[in-house]
Coordinates of C-alpha atoms in Angstrom, one line a residue:
M1 CA 0.0 0.0 0.0
R2 CA 1.3 3.4 -0.9
T3 CA 0.9 6.4 1.4
P4 CA 1.2 9.9 0.1
A5 CA 4.3 11.8 1.5
D6 CA 2.1 14.4 3.1
A7 CA -0.3 12.0 4.8
P8 CA -0.7 13.1 8.4
T9 CA 0.2 10.8 11.2
V10 CA -2.2 11.0 14.2
E11 CA -0.2 11.1 17.4
G12 CA -1.5 11.8 20.9
D13 CA -5.1 12.6 21.9
E14 CA -7.4 10.0 20.5
P15 CA -6.3 7.2 18.2
P16 CA -8.4 6.6 15.1
F17 CA -8.4 2.9 16.0
P18 CA -9.7 1.7 19.3
R19 CA -7.2 0.0 21.6
N20 CA -9.9 -2.7 22.1
P21 CA -10.1 -4.4 18.6
S22 CA -13.7 -5.5 19.3
A23 CA -14.8 -1.8 19.6
R24 CA -16.6 -0.4 16.6
L25 CA -14.8 1.9 14.2
D26 CA -16.7 4.8 12.7
H27 CA -17.2 5.4 8.9
D28 CA -14.0 7.3 8.3
L29 CA -11.8 4.2 8.1
I30 CA -10.0 3.9 4.8
S31 CA -7.6 0.9 5.1
L32 CA -5.4 -1.3 7.3
Q33 CA -1.8 -2.0 6.4
M34 CA 0.4 -4.6 8.0
E35 CA 3.8 -3.3 9.1
D36 CA 5.9 -6.0 10.8
H37 CA 4.0 -6.7 14.1
Y38 CA 1.9 -3.5 13.8
V39 CA -1.1 -2.4 11.8
R40 CA -1.1 1.0 10.2
V41 CA -4.7 2.3 10.4
H42 CA -5.6 4.9 7.8
T43 CA -8.6 7.0 8.4
A44 CA -9.8 10.4 7.1
R45 CA -8.1 12.0 10.1
G46 CA -4.7 10.5 9.5
S47 CA -2.9 7.3 10.2
R48 CA -1.5 5.6 13.3
L49 CA 0.4 2.4 14.1
V50 CA -1.3 0.0 16.5
L51 CA 0.5 -3.1 18.0
M52 CA -1.7 -6.1 16.9
P53 CA -1.8 -8.6 14.1
L54 CA -3.8 -7.7 11.0
S55 CA -6.1 -10.7 11.6
Q56 CA -7.1 -9.3 15.0
A57 CA -7.7 -5.8 13.6
V58 CA -9.9 -7.2 10.8
A59 CA -11.8 -9.3 13.3
G60 CA -12.6 -6.2 15.3
L61 CA -14.2 -4.4 12.3
Q62 CA -17.8 -4.9 13.1
G63 CA -20.2 -3.0 10.8
V64 CA -17.5 -1.7 8.4
E65 CA -17.9 -3.2 4.9
G66 CA -14.5 -4.1 3.6
M67 CA -12.3 -6.9 2.3
Q68 CA -8.7 -8.1 2.6
T69 CA -7.1 -7.3 -0.8
H70 CA -3.7 -8.6 0.0
R71 CA -2.1 -10.6 2.8
S72 CA -0.8 -7.4 4.2
G73 CA -3.8 -5.1 3.6
W74 CA -7.5 -4.6 4.2
V75 CA -9.6 -1.9 2.4
A76 CA -13.0 -0.3 3.3
R77 CA -15.3 -0.5 0.3
A78 CA -16.5 3.1 0.7
A79 CA -12.9 4.3 0.3
I80 CA -12.3 3.0 -3.2
V81 CA -12.3 5.7 -5.9
G82 CA -10.7 3.8 -8.7
V83 CA -8.8 0.8 -10.0
V84 CA -5.3 1.0 -11.7
E85 CA -4.3 -1.9 -14.0
E86 CA -0.6 -2.4 -14.4
G87 CA -0.3 -5.3 -16.8
R88 CA -1.6 -8.3 -14.8
N89 CA -1.4 -6.4 -11.5
L90 CA -4.2 -4.3 -9.9
R91 CA -4.1 -1.5 -7.4
L92 CA -7.1 0.2 -5.8
V93 CA -7.0 3.9 -5.6
L94 CA -8.4 5.1 -2.2
T95 CA -9.6 8.4 -0.8
G96 CA -6.8 10.5 0.7
G97 CA -4.4 9.6 -2.1
L98 CA -3.7 6.1 -0.8
T99 CA -3.4 3.0 -3.0
A100 CA -3.7 -0.6 -2.1
A101 CA -2.2 -3.6 -3.9
V102 CA -4.6 -6.4 -4.9
S103 CA -3.0 -9.9 -4.9
R104 CA -3.7 -12.1 -7.9
A105 CA -5.3 -14.6 -5.5
R106 CA -7.9 -12.1 -4.4
V107 CA -8.9 -10.6 -7.8
A108 CA -11.6 -13.2 -8.4
S109 CA -13.2 -12.6 -5.0
L110 CA -13.2 -8.8 -5.5
R111 CA -14.7 -9.2 -9.0
A112 CA -17.4 -11.6 -7.6
A113 CA -18.2 -9.0 -4.9
G114 CA -18.6 -6.3 -7.6
W115 CA -15.7 -4.2 -6.3
L116 CA -13.8 -3.9 -9.5
Q117 CA -16.8 -3.2 -11.8
A118 CA -18.1 -0.5 -9.5
A119 CA -14.9 1.4 -9.3
T120 CA -13.6 3.7 -12.1
A121 CA -10.9 2.0 -14.1
C122 CA -7.9 4.0 -15.0
T123 CA -4.3 3.4 -16.1
S124 CA -1.2 4.7 -14.5
S125 CA 2.4 3.9 -13.9
F126 CA 2.8 4.0 -10.2

């Protein structure tokens, strides 16, 4: 997943991701990105690293429509604004200037769920 250079990192006051993974997230969640033993949580307010496995973070996402697009990433459906095809590879373009890789193994499930048809297709050389 690519993060824009000017993406704010939320530090301090209130994290965009609850410390209790079973707590409910609000609608501004964009994506989750695995970084070693941490999960980077991207929201409309910025991003933050949380110490937990990706599987635990995804399990705590009650009421947020999304799908794991790669072994290291999860995306909220509402955050998708486009699809970039790079040969056989796909990337989702997300709100806030983020992108998320789609593994070849997950393309069929995303197509079956209607995610790739609903998004605007575009070409680019990221």
